[in-house]
Coordinates of C-alpha atoms and ligand atoms in Angstrom, one line a residue:
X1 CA -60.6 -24.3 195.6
X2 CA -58.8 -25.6 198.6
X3 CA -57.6 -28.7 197.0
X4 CA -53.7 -28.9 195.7
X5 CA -53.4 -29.0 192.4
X6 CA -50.2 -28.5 190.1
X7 CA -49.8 -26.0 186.6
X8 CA -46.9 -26.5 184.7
X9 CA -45.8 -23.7 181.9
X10 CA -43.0 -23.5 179.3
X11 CA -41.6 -20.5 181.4
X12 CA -42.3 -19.2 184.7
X13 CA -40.7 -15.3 185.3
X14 CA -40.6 -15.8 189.4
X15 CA -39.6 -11.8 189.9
X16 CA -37.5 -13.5 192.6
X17 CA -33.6 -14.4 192.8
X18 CA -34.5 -17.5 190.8
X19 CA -35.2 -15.2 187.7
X20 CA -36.9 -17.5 185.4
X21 CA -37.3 -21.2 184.7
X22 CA -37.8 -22.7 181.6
X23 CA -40.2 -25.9 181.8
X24 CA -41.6 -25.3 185.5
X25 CA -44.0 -25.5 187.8
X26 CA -45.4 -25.1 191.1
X27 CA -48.1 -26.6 193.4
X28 CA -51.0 -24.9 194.6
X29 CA -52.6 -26.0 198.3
X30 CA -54.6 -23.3 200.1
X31 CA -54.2 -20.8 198.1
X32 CA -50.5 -20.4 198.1
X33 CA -47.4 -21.2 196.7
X34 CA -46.7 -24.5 197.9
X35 CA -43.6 -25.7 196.0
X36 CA -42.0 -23.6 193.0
X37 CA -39.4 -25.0 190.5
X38 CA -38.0 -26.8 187.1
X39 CA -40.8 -29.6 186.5
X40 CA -38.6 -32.2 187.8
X41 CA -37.7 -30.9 190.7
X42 CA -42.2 -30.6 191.3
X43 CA -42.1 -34.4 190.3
X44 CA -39.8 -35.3 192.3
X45 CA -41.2 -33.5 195.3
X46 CA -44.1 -35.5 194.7
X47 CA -42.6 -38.9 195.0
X48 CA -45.3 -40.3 192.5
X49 CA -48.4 -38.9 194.1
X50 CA -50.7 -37.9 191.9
X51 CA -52.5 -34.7 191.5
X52 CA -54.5 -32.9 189.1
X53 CA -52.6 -31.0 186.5
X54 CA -52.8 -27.6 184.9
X55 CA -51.2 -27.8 181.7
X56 CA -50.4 -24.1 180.4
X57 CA -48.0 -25.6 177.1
X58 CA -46.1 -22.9 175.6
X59 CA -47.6 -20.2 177.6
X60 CA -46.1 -18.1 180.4
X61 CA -46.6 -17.7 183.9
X62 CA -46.1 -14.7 185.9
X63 CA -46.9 -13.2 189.5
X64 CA -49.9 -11.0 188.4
X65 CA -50.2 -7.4 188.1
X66 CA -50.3 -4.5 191.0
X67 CA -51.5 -1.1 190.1
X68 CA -50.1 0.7 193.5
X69 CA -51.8 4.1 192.6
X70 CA -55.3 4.3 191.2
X71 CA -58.5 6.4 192.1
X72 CA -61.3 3.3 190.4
X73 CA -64.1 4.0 193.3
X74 CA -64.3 7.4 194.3
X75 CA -63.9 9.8 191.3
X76 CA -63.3 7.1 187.8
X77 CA -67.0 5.8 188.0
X78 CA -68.5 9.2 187.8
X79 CA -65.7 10.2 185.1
X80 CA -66.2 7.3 183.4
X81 CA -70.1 6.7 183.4
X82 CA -73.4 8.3 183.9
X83 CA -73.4 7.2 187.9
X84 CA -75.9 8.8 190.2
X85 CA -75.0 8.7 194.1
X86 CA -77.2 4.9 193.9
X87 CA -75.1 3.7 191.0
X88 CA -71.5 4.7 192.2
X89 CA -70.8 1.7 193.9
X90 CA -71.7 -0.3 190.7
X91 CA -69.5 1.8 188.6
X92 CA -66.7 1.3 190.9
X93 CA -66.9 -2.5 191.2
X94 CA -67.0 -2.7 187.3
X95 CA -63.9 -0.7 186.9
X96 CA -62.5 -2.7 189.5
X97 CA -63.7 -6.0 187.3
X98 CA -62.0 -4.9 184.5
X99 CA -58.5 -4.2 186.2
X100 CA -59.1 -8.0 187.2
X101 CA -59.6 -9.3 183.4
X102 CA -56.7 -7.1 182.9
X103 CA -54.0 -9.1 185.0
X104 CA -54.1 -7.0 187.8
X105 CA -54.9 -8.5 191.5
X106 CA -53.8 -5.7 193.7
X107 CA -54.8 -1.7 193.5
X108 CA -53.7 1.0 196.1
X109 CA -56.5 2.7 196.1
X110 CA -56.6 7.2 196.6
X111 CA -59.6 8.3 198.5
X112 CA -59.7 12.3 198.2
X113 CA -63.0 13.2 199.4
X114 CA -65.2 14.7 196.2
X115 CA -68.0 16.8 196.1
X116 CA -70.2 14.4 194.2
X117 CA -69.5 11.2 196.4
X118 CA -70.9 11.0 200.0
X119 CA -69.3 7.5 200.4
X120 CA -66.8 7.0 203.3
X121 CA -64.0 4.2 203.5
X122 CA -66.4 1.7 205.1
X123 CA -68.4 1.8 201.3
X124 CA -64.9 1.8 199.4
X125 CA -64.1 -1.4 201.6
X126 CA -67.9 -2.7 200.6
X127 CA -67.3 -2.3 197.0
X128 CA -63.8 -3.4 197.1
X129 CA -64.9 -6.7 199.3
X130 CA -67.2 -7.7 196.0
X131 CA -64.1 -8.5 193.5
X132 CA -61.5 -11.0 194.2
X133 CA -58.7 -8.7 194.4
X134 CA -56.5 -6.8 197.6
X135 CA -56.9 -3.4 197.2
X136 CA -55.0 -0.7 199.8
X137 CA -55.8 2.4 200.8
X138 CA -54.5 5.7 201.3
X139 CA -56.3 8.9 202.5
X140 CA -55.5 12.4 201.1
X141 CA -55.7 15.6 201.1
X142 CA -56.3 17.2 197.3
X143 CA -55.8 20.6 196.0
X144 CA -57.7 21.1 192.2
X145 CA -56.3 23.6 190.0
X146 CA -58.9 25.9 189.2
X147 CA -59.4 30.0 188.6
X148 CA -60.0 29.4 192.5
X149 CA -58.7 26.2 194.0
X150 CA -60.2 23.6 195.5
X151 CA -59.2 21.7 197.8
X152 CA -60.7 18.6 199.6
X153 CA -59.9 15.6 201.6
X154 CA -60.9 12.3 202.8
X155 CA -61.6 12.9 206.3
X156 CA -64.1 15.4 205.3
X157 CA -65.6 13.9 202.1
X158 CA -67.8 16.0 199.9
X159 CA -67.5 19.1 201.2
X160 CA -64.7 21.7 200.2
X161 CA -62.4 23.4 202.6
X162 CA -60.2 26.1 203.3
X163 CA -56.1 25.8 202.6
X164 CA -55.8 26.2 206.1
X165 CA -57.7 22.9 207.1
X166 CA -55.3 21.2 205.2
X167 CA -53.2 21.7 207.9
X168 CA -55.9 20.5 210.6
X169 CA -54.3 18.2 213.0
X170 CA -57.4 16.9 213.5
X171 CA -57.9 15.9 209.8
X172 CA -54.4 15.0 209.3
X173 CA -54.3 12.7 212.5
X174 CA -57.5 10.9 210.7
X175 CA -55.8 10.5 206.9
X176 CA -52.4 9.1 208.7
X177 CA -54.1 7.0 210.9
X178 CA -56.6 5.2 208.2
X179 CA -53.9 5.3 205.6
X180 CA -52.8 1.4 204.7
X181 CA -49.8 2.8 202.7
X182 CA -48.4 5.9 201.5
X183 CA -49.9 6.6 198.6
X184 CA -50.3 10.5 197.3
X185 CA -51.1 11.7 200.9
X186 CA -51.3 15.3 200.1
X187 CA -50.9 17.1 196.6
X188 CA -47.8 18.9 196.7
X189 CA -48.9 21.0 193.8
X190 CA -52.1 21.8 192.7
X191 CA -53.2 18.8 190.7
X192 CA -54.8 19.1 187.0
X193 CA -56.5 16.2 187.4
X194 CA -59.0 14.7 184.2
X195 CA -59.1 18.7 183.3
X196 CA -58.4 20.6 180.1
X197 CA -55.5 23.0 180.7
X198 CA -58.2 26.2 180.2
X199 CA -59.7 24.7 183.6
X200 CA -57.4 24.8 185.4
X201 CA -55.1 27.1 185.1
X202 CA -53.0 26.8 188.6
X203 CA -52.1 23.6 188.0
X204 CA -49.0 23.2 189.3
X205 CA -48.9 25.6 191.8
X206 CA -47.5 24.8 195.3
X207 CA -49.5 24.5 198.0
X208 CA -47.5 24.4 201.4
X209 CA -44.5 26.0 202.7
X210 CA -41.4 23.9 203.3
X211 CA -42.4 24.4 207.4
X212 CA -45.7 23.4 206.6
X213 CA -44.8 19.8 204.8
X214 CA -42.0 19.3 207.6
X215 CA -44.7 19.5 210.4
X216 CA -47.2 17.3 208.4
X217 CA -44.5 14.9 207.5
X218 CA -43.4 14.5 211.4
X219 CA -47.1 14.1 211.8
X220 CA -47.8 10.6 209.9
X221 CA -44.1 9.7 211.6
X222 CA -45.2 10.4 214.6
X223 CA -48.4 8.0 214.2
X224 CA -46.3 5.5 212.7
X225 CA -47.3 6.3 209.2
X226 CA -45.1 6.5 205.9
X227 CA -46.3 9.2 204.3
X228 CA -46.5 9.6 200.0
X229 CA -47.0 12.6 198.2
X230 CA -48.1 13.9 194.9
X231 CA -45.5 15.8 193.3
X232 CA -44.0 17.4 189.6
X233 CA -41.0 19.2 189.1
X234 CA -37.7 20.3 190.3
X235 CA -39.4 22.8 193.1
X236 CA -42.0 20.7 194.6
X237 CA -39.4 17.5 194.5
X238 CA -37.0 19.0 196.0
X239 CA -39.5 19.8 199.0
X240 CA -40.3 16.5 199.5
X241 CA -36.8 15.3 199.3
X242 CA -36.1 18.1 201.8
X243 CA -39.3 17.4 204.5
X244 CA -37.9 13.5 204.1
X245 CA -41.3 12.2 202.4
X246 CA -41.5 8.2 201.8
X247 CA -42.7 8.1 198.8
X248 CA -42.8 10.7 195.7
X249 CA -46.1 9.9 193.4
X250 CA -45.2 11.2 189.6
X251 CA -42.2 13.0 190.5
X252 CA -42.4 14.2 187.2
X253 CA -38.9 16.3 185.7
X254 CA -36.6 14.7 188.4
X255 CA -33.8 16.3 187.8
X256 CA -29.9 13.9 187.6
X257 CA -29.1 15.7 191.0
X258 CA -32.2 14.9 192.7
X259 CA -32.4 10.8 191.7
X260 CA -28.9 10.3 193.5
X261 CA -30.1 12.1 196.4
X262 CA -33.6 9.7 196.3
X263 CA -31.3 7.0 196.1
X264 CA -29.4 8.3 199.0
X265 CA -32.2 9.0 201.1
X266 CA -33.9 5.7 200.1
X267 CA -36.8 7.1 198.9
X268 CA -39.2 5.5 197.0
X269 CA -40.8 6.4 193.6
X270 CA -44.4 5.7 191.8
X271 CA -43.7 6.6 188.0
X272 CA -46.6 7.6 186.0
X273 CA -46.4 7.4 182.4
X274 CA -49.5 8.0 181.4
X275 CA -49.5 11.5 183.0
X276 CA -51.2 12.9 186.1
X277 CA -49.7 16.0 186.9
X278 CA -48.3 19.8 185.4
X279 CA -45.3 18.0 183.9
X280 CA -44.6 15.9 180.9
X281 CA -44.7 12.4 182.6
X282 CA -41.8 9.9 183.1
X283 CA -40.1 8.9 180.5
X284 CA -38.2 5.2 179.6
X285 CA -35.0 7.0 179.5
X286 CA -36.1 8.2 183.0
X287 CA -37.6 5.5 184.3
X288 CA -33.8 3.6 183.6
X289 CA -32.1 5.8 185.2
X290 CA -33.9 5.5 188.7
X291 CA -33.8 1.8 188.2
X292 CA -30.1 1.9 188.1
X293 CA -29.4 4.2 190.3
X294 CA -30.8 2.5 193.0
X295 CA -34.2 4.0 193.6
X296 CA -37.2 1.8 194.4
X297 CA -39.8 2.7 191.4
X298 CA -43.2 1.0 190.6
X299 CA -45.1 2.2 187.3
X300 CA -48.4 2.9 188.1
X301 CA -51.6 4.3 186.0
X302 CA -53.2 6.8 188.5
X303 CA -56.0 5.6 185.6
X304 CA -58.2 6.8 185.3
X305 CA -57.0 9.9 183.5
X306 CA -56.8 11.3 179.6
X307 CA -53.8 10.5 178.5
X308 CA -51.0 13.3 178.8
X309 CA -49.9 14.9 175.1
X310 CA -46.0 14.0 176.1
X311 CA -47.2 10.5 177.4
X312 CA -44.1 8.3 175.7
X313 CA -46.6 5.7 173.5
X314 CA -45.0 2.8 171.2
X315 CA -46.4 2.8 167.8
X316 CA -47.5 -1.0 168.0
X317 CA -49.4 -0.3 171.9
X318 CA -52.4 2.2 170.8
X319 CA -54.6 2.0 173.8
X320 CA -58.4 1.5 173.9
X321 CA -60.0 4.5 175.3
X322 CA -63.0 3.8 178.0
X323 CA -65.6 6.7 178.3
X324 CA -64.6 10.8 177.8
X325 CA -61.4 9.5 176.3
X326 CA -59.8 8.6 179.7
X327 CA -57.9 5.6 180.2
X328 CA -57.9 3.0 183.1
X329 CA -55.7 -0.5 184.5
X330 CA -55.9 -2.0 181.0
X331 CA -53.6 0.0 179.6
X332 CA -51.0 -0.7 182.6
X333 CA -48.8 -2.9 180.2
X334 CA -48.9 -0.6 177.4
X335 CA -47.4 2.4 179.0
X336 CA -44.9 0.4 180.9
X337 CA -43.9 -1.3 177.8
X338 CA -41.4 1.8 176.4
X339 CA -39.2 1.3 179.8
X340 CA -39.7 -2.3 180.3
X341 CA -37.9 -2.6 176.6
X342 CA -35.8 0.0 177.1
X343 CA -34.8 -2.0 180.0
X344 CA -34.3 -5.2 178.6
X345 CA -31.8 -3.6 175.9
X346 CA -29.6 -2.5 178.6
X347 CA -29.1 -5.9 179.8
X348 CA -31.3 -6.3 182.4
X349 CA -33.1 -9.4 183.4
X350 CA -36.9 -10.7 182.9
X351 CA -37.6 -10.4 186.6
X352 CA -35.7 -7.2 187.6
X353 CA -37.6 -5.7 184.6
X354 CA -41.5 -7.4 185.2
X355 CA -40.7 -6.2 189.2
X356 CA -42.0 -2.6 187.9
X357 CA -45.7 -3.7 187.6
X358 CA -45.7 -6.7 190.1
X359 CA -43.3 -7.1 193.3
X360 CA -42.0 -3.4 193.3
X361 CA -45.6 -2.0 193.1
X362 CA -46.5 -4.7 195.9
X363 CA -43.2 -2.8 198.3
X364 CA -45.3 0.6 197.8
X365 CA -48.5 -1.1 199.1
X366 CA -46.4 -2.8 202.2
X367 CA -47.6 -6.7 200.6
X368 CA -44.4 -7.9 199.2
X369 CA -44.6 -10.3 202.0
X370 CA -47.8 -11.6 200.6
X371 CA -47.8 -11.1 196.7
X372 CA -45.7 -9.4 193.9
X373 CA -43.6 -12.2 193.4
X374 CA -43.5 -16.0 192.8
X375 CA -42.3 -17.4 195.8
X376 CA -43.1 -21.0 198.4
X377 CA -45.4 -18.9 200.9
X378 CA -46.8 -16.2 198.7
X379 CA -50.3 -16.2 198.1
X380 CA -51.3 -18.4 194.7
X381 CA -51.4 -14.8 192.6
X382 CA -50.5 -15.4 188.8
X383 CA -51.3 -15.0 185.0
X384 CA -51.2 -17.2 182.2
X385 CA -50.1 -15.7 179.2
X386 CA -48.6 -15.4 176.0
X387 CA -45.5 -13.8 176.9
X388 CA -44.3 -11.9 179.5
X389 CA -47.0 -8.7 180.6
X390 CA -45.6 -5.1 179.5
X391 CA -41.9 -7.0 177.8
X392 CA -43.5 -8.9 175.4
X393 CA -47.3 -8.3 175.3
X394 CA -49.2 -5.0 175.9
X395 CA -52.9 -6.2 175.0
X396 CA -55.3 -7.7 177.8
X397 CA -56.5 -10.2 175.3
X398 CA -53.2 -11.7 175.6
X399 CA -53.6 -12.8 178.8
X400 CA -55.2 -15.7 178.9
X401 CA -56.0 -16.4 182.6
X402 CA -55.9 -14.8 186.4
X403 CA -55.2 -16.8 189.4
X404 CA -56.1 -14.9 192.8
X405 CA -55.2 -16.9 196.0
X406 CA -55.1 -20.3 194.0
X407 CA -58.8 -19.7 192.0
X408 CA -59.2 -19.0 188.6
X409 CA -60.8 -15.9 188.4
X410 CA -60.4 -14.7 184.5
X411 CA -60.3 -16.9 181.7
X412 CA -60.3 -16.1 178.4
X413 CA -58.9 -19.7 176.8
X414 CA -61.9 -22.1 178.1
X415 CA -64.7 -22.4 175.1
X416 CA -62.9 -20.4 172.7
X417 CA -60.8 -23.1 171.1
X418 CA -62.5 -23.3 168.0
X419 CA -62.0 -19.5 167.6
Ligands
ZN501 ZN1 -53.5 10.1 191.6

């Protein structure tokens, strides 16, 4: 759908300077942004031509949704289904479906290496190329929790290895140099993933030396690489803050002291709410008080995982659980929703606010330039909704359609008018 075409809404939230416009518009050519304003400022950049019309009435349009920290190929379809080695790739690109019909158009995906998945990157990227959505990559490292740990990593796939390979140039040059962003790189502390606290019972624990994650750090710097790390708690933060990682996945009980010197040090931050780590996850109250201190912070799901017994729930937002009682990307708005309203009571605006699960997630996955935002030049990627995602709806169902690069791809409001 290469041909221009306008769609007109009651609002437009732009997650740019322009904040939002009441009664706008844009128009679509090749899959981008062409033109972005109040409806009569489309109209009269028209000069009377005449092109076909989406009418969207008293809905609202936003950018659409990025999830900048998710594992949906390599460990949720065996977590989440029956998969055998033949059907992973089928279970992956119907988790990846349902992030679609969920909003979301971009995913940075974690690939960990597993010991039930002998697929490589090149498979992920075959999966990934059957939905229309971006999805990045990053390559780890990942320590499990267990009586005895295990660890894994990307560059060597299925099969376990010692803490000291960890520290393999070899395998380290190969995670920095196929990582497309920094996403949880290496796992500061030993991670309890989708596990019941009896199974893992060093969860938690930290895994390198302050030496160790310095060298590793200069490592991905030295091949041009940002580097992101998985991380909870005042000791293992304050490591990362310490080796100067990029970006701190979970940071999970930040302490006051340690967000002004993130902020300082410009580091960015991935908050999960949903859990995903030793600690109680981020908080609203939290997740305010990076915002206004300065620090660059994306809410993510890390989906899919069970849901942490602190994870900060509103009443009125009681999730749908997928298989084994773990949740995935459709739940994106609801956990976001506590902050996002928290937010919006201390005076901040629609678009600074939305940013959190659109443009700022977009920065993490180095794509602002392309998406996160709407913008003349960005790629055609938007909703159609009832209200505005995570600040005034938390249900899928309430968004009624998904643009990606111009093409409707999800549409729930075609055939069910009668309903
Ligand atoms: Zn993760």
């Amino acid at each position: 759908m290469d041909a221009p075409y306008l769609i007109r809404a009651k609002k437009l939230v732009t997650v740019s300077e322009r904040g939002s416009i009441a009664d706008g518009g844009m128009l679509i050519a090749q899959g981008r942004i062409a033109k972005i304003g109040a409806w009569s400022e489309i109209e009269e950049h028209l000069q009377g031509k005449e092109l076909p019309l989406v009418d969207c009435g008293d809905r609202v349009i936003t950018p659409s949704l990025v999830d900048c920290h998710t594992h949906l190929l390599e460990f949720a379809p065996a977590s989440v289904y029956p998969v055998t080695e033949a059907t992973q790739g089928a279970g992956g690109i119907s988790l990846l479906l349902s992030a679609l019909a969920s909003g979301i158009t971009a995913l940075g995906e974690q690939i960990c290496g597993h010991p039930n998945s002998r697929c490589t990157l090149r498979h992920y990227r075959q999966f990934a190329a059957q939905v229309p959505m971006d999805l990045t990559f990053s390559l780890s490292s990942i320590t499990i929790g267990f009586a005895r740990l295990a660890h894994f990593t990307a560059a060597t796939g299925s099969r376990p290895v010692e803490k000291e390979q960890l520290l393999d140039p070899h395998i380290l040059q190969t995670l920095a140099a196929d990582s497309e962003y920094p996403g949880e790189n290496l796992f500061l502390n030993a991670t309890p993933a989708n596990f019941t606290p009896d199974q893992v019972p060093r969860a938690g624990e930290m895994i390198y030396t302050q030496a160790e994650l310095n060298r590793i750090v200069d490592l991905f710097h030295a091949a041009g690489k940002p580097i992101g790390v998985h991380v909870g708690g005042e000791e293992g933060i304050q490591q990362a803050l310490d080796a100067e990682v990029d970006v701190l996945h979970h940071a999970h009980g930040i302490t006051e002291r340690q967000i002004a010197e993130a902020a300082a040090r410009k580091v960015r931050i991935v908050a999960t709410p949903l859990g995903g780590t030793h600690e109680p996850p981020n908080s609203p109250e939290q997740i305010a008080r990076l915002v206004e201190a300065g620090v660059p912070v994306a809410i993510s799901t890390d989906a899919y995982l069970p849901p942490h017994p602190k994870a900060f729930w509103p009443p009125f937002a009681k999730p749908t659980k997928a298989g084994r009682g773990l949740l995935g990307p459709d739940v994106l708005m609801a956990i976001a929703q506590p902050s996002m309203q928290f937010l919006a009571e201390r005076g901040h605006t629609e678009s600074e606010i939305l940013s959190l699960i659109t443009r700022s997630g977009a920065q993490i996955l180095g794509k602002e330039h392309r998406y996160g935002s709407l913008r003349e030049g960005r790629e055609a990627n938007f909703l159609v909704a009832t209200g505005v995602p995570g600040l005034e709806i938390a249900s899928v169902e309430e968004i009624g359609q998904v643009y990606y690069r111009g093409v409707k791809v999800i549409d729930r409001l075609s055939g069910r008018a009668g309903e």
